[in-house]
XYZ file of C-alpha atoms in Angstrom:
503
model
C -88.807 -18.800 130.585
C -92.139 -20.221 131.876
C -93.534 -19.958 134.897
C -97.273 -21.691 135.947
C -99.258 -20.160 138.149
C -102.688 -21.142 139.754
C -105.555 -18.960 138.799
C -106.331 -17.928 142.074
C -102.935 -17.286 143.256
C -101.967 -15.445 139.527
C -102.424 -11.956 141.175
C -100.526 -13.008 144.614
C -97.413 -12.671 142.889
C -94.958 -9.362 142.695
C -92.336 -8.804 140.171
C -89.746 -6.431 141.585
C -88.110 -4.273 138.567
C -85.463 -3.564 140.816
C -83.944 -6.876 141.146
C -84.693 -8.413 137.931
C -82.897 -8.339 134.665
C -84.054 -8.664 131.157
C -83.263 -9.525 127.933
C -85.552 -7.017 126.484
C -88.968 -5.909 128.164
C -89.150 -5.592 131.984
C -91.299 -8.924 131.926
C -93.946 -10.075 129.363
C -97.064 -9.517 131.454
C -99.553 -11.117 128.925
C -100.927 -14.271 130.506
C -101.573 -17.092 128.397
C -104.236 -19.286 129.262
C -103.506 -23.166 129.069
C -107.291 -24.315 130.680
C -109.567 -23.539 132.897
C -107.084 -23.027 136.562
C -104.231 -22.917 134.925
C -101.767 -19.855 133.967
C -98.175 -19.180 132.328
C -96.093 -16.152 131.984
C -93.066 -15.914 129.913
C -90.507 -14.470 130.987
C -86.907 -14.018 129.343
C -83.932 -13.937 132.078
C -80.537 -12.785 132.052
C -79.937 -13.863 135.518
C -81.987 -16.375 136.990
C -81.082 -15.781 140.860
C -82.172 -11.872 140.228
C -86.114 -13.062 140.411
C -87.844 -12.938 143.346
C -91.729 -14.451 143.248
C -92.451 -12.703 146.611
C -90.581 -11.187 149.193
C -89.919 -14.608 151.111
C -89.405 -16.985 148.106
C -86.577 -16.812 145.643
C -86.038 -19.057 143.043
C -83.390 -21.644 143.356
C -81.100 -23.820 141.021
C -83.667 -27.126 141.269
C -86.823 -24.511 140.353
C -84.501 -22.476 137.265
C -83.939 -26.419 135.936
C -87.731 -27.352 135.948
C -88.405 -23.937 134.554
C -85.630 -24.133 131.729
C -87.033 -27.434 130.864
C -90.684 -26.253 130.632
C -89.000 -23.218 128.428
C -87.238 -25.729 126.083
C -90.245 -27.671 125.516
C -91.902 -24.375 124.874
C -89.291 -22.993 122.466
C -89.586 -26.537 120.828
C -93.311 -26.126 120.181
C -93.208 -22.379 118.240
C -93.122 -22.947 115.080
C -91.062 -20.705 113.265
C -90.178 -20.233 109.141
C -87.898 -23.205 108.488
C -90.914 -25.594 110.156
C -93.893 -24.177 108.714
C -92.143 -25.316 105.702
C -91.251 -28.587 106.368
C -94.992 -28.446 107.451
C -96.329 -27.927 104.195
C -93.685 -30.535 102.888
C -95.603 -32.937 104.611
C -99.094 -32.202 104.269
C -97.738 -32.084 100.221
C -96.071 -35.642 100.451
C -98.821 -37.814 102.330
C -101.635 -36.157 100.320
C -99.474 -37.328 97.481
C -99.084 -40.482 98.913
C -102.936 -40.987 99.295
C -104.094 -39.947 96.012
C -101.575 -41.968 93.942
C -102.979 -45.048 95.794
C -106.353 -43.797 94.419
C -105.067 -43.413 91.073
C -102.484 -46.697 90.632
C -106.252 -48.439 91.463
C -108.074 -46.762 89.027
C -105.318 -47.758 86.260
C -105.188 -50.995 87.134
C -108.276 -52.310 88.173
C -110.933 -49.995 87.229
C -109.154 -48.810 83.968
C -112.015 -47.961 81.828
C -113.101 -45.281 84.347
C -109.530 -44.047 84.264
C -109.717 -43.438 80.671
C -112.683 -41.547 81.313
C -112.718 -38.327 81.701
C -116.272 -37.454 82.601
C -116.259 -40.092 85.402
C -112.698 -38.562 87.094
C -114.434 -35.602 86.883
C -116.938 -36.716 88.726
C -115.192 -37.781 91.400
C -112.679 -35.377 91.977
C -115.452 -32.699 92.159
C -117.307 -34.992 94.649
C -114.372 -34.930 96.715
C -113.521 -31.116 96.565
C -117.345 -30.630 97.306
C -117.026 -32.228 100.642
C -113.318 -31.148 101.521
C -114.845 -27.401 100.977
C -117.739 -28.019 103.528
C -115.840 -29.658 105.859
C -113.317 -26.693 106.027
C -116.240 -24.195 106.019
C -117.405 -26.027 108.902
C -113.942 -26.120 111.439
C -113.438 -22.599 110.569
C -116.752 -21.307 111.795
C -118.409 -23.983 113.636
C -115.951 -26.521 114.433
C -118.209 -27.992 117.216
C -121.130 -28.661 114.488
C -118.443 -30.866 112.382
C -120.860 -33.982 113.188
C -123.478 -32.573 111.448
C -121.926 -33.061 107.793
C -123.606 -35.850 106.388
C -120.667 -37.559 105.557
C -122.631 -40.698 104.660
C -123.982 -38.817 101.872
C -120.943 -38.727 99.731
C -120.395 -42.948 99.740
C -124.241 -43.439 98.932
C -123.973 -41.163 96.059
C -121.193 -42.910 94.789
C -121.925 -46.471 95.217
C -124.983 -45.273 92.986
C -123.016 -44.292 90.332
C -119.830 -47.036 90.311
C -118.997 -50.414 91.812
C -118.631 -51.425 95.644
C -115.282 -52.044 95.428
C -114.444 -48.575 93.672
C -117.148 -46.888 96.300
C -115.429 -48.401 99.319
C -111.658 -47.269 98.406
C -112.985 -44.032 97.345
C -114.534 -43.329 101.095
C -111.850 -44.457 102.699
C -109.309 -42.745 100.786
C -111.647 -39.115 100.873
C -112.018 -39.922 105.063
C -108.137 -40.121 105.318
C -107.599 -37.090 103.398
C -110.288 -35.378 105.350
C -108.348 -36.472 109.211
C -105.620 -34.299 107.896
C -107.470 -31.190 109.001
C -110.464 -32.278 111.194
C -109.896 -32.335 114.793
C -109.757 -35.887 116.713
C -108.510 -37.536 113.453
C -108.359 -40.844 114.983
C -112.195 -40.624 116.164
C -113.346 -39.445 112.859
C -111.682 -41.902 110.501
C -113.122 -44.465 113.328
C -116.419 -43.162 112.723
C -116.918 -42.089 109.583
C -114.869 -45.428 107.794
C -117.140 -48.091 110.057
C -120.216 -46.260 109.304
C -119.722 -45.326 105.966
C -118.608 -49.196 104.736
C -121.660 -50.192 106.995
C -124.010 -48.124 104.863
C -122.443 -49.367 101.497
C -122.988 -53.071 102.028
C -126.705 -52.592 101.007
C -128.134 -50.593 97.823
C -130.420 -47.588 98.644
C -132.341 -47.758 95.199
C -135.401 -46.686 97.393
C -136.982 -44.546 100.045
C -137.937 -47.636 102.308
C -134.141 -48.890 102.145
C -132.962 -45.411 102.615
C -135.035 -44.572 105.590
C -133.204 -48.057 107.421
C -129.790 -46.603 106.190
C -130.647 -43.491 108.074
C -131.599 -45.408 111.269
C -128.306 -47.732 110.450
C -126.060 -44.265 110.303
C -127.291 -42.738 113.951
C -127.112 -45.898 115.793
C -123.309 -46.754 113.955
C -122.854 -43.356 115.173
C -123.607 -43.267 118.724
C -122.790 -46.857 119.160
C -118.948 -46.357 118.056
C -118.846 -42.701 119.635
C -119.424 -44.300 122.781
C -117.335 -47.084 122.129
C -114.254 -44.631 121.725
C -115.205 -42.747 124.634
C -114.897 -45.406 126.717
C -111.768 -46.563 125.592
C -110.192 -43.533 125.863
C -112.046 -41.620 129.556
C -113.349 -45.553 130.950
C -116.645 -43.840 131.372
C -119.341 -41.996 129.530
C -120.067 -39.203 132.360
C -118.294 -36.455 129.753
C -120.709 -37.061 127.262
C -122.801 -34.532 125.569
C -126.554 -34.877 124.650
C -125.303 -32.416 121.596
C -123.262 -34.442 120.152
C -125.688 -37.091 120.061
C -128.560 -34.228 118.167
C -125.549 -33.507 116.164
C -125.332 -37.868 115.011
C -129.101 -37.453 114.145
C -129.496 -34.450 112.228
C -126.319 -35.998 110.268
C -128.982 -38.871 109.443
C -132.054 -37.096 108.635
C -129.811 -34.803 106.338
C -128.714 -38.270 104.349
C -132.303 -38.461 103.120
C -131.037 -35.934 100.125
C -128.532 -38.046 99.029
C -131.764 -39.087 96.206
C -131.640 -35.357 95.147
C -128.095 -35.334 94.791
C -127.845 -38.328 92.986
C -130.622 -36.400 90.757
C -128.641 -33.566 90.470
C -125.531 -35.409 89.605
C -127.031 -37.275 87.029
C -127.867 -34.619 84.744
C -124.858 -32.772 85.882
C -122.142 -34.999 84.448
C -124.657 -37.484 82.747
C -123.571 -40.449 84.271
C -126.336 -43.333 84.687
C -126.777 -44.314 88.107
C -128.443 -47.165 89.270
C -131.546 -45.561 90.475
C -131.955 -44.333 86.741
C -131.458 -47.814 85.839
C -133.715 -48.711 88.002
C -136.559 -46.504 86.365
C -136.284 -47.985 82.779
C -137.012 -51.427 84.666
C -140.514 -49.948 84.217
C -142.285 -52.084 81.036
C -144.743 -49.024 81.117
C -142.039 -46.770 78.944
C -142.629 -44.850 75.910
C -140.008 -47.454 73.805
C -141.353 -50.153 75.728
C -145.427 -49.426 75.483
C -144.207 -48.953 71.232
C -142.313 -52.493 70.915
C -144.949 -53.891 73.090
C -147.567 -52.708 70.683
C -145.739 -53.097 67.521
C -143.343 -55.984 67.864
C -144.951 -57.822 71.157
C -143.236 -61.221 70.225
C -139.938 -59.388 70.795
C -140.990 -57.487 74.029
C -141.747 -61.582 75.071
C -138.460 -62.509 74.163
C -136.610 -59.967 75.572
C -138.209 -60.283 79.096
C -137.377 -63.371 79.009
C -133.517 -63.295 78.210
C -133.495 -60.223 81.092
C -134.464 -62.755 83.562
C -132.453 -65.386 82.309
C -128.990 -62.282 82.146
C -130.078 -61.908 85.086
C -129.733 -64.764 87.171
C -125.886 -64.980 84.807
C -124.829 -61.681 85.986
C -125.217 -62.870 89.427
C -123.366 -66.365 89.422
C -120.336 -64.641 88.169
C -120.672 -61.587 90.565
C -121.377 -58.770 87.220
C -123.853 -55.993 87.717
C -127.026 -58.027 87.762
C -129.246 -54.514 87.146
C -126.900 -53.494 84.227
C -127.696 -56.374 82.812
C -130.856 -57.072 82.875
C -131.920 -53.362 81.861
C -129.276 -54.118 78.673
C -131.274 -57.045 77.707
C -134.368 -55.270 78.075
C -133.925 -52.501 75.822
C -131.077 -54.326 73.194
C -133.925 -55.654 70.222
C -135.786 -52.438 70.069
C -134.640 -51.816 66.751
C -137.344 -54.559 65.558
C -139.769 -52.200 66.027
C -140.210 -50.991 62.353
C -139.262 -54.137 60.745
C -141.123 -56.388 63.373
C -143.030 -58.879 61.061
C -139.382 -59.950 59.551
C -138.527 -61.436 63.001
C -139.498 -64.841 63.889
C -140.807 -64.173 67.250
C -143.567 -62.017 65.674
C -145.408 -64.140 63.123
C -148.039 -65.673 64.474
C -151.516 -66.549 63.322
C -149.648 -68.277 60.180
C -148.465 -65.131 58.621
C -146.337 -65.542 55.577
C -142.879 -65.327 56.328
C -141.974 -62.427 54.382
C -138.293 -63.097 54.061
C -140.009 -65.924 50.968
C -140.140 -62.982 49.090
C -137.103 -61.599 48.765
C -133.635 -62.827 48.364
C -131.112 -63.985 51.311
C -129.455 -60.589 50.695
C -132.043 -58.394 51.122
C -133.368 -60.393 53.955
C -129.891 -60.401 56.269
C -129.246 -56.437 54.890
C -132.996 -56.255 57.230
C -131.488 -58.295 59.796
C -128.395 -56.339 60.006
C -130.350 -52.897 60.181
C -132.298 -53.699 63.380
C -129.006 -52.729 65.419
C -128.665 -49.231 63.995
C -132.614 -48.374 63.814
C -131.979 -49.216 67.777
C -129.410 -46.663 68.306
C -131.570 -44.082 66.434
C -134.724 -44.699 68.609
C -132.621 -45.032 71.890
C -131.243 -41.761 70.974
C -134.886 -40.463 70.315
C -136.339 -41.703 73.094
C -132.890 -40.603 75.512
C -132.150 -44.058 76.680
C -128.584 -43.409 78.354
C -125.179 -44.270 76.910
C -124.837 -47.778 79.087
C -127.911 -48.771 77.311
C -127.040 -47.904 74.104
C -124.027 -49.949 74.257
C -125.807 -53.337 74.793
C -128.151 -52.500 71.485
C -124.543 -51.807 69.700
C -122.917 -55.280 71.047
C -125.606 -57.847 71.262
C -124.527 -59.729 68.075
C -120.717 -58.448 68.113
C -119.462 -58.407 65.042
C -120.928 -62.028 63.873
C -122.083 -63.167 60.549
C -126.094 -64.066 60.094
C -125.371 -67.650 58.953
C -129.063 -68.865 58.144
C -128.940 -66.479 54.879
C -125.135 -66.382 54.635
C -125.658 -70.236 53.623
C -128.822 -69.191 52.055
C -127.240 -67.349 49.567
C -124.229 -69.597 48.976
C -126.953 -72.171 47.638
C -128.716 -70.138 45.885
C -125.511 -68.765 43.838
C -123.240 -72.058 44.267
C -120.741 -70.615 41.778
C -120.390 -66.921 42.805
C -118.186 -65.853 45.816
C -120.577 -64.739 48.466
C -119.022 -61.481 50.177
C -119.225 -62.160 54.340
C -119.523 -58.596 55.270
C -122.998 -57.901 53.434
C -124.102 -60.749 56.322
C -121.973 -59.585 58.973
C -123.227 -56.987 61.693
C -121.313 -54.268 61.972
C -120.270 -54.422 65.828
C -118.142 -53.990 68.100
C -117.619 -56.715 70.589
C -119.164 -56.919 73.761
C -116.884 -55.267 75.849
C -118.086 -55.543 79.446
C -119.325 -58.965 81.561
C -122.602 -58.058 81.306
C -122.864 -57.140 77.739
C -121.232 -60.492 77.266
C -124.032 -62.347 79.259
C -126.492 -60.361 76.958
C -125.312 -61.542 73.743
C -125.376 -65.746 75.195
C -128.330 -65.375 76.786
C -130.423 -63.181 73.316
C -129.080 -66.394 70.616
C -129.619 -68.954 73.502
C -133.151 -68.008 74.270
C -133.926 -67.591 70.615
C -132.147 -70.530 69.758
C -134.312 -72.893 71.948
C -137.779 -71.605 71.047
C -136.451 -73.666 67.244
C -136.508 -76.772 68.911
C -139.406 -78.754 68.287
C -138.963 -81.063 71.101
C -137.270 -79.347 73.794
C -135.791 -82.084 76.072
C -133.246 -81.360 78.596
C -130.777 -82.936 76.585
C -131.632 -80.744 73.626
C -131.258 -77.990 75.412
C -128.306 -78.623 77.106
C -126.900 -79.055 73.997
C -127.932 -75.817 72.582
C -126.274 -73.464 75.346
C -122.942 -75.727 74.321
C -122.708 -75.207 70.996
C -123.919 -71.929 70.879
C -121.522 -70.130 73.478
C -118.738 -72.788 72.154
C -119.376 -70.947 68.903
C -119.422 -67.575 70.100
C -116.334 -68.272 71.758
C -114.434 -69.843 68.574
C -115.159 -66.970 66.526
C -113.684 -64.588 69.482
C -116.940 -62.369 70.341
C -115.400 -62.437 73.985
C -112.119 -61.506 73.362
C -112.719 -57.406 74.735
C -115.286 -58.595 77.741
C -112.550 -59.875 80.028
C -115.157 -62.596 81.276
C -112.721 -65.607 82.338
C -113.226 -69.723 81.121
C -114.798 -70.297 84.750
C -117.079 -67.549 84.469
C -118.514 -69.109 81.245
C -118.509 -72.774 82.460
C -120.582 -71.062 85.408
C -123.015 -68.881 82.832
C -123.610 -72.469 80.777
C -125.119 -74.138 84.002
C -127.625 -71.274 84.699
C -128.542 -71.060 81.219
C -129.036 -74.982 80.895
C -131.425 -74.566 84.350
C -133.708 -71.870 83.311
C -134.063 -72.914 80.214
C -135.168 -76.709 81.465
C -137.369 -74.786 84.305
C -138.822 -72.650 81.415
C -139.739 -75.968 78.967
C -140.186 -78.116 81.879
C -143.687 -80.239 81.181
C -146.892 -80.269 83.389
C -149.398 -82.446 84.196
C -152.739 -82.386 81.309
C -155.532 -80.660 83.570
C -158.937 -81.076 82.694
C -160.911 -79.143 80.818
């Protein structure tokens, strides 16, 4: 049974031995403390009207009720065998829960980074990373669980995947996380709005990181008050600590950039930071094609601008793509004068000299020289892919015909003109492969009119589309119709004619 006491009265009170009877000890003399004034001693009775509190007070029927009620609830709350089980049944079946919402996503939205297992890896770890520090931290300091730079974890994704995958992936971690943390409901509140808050902008640099910071304190304190007041009506209970504890947090998200760093060569997975860094023209592979093929290095600027601008009408990775154009013809390099971009000056088109064969077998070759000097040069997987994809598996028609005229009576074999592939299959690399035969396409036409070149993004991606170069990209009709009137734009902003200035 339980009995409350005040703290200042807990010594008042006499137990005679005499009159009282036991189950086992005389009476369990350990006091338990509930708070700061309050006391309990259990006691268990054999005969409740045998226990006198002091000489002049006995206990009564009405007091034994609230005191067998108190010891029910109390009897109800230690957890024994046969609940510590059922315990772990339910930790077992809601973590299951959680995860196999994280999963079922990956399989049927994000399914390519299902079937990869690098990128699982990657996440998995992530999450086991912060579920160990966050234990670490309640076991020894639970008070300092603020300081974790929870923050840290969705920047460091988002660099690495999609919003959409980054935003599920928080959430779902953060929910896991409440399980064990203490004031669940205040630290999903917290870390889920500030967290998706901190998401909705890229933090490719130190300038936008150092905002994000400032973003992640206020969020922070704004929202900790915010629940404080719902639940107490008034922020007299708050600590200044907590608030050094929201900061620190902050600062401590300005190694996310390290992290990223680290995680990069870790699991080599290109981030978008890393993307961002072969944006720089001033490359090795780009100073070489700029110096040995700078037609092409002209032409492929311009189709990144023009991917671009694509990428973002139909919502694709915009930076993907544009990086994928900018590195996909550097297989010209060795071979540059055989591309039409590069004579100039009136050279002599060397293709004259040999026969359609030989010319499309040089053609064909500029995709796997590419590969060899990305791999030389340790351009990244993603980037490798556009150089693989940027003429699917089509057939160089100019010497295809060629060669049919030239041997009218012989059957011409398709595959010595066809490039050997595969498909784009991603968005972007799809927007790369329109945009590289548009752009070269329109610098044939001697009078560039909009008409003309209206015409030109039609037939071309028309054509592309016949002979099925989209069929792995799942890119949608309306996403093309929408990539056709961006095209047709730049393109009549690029040719567009200006007034003759004097001279």
């Amino acid at each position: 049974m339980i009995f409350f006491f005040p703290k200042k009265d807990i010594l008042k009170y006499k137990f005679y031995k005499k009159k009282t009877y036991f189950y086992e000890a005389p009476f369990y003399s350990i006091l338990k403390k509930n708070n700061k004034d309050i006391y309990f001693i259990i006691l268990k009775l054999k005969n409740w009207n045998k226990i006198y509190c002091n000489k002049n007070n006995i206990i009564d029927e009405y007091k034994f009720q609230t005191c067998s009620f108190f010891n029910k609830k109390y009897e109800f709350r230690i957890w024994n065998k046969k609940k510590y089980y059922g315990l772990i049944i339910g930790y077992f079946l809601i973590i299951s829960i959680i995860l196999k919402i994280l999963f079922l996503y990956l399989f049927y939205f994000q399914n390519k980074i299902f079937q990869n297992n690098k990128k699982i890896n990657f996440l998995i770890i992530n999450m086991l990373l912060i579920f160990l520090i966050t234990i670490l931290t309640i076991i020894y300091h639970s008070k300092k669980l603020y300081l974790i730079p929870f923050c840290i974890f969705p920047i460091s994704i988002r660099a690495f995947f999609n919003i959409n995958l980054s935003l599920l992936i928080h959430l779902i971690t953060i929910l896991l996380l409440s399980l064990i943390t203490p004031n669940s409901s205040e630290f999903i509140f917290l870390q889920v709005i500030t967290g998706f808050l901190v998401m909705l902008k890229n933090n490719y640099n130190i300038i936008n990181l150092f905002f994000s910071v400032c973003k992640i304190t206020i969020t922070y304190i704004i929202t900790f008050c915010s629940l404080t007041l719902i639940r107490q009506g008034s922020l007299k209970n708050i600590s200044l600590d907590t608030f050094y504890l929201f900061f620190f947090s902050g600062i401590l998200t300005l190694f996310v950039h390290p992290l990223i760093f680290f995680l990069k060569k870790l699991f080599n997975i290109t981030s978008d930071i890393s993307l961002l860094e072969f944006s720089d023209i001033n490359t090795p592979i780009l100073r070489l094609l700029s110096k040995k093929a700078p037609g092409t290095l002209q032409h492929v600027l311009t189709v990144a601008n023009i991917a671009e601008e694509a990428a973002i009408s139909i919502g694709a990775d915009s930076l993907l793509a544009r990086i994928g154009a900018i590195y996909h013809d550097i297989g010209k390099i060795p071979n540059s004068i055989f591309f039409t971009e590069n004579q100039y000056n009136n050279i002599l088109n060397p293709h004259e000299n040999i026969s359609p064969k030989e010319s499309a077998k040089i053609i064909l070759q500029h995709v796997p020289i590419g590969i060899e000097l990305a791999k030389k040069y340790h351009l990244p997987d993603l980037i490798m892919d556009f150089i693989r994809t940027h003429h699917g598996n089509r057939i160089v028609h100019f010497f295809y015909e060629k060669q049919k005229k030239i041997y009218p009576n012989m059957i011409v074999d398709e595959k010595q003109f066809q490039y050997y592939g595969p498909k784009p299959f991603s968005k972007e690399m799809a927007i790369v492969m329109i945009c590289d035969s548009v752009e070269a396409a329109s610098k044939s036409i001697k009078n560039p009119s909009n008409k003309n070149l209206e015409n030109i993004v039609e037939n071309i991606i028309n054509k592309q589309n016949k002979e099925n170069q989209f069929s792995n990209a799942n890119i949608t009709f309306k996403e093309i119709e929408k990539i056709k009137k961006v095209l047709k734009k730049k393109l009549i902003n690029i040719y567009h004619t200006r007034i003759e200035y004097p001279i």
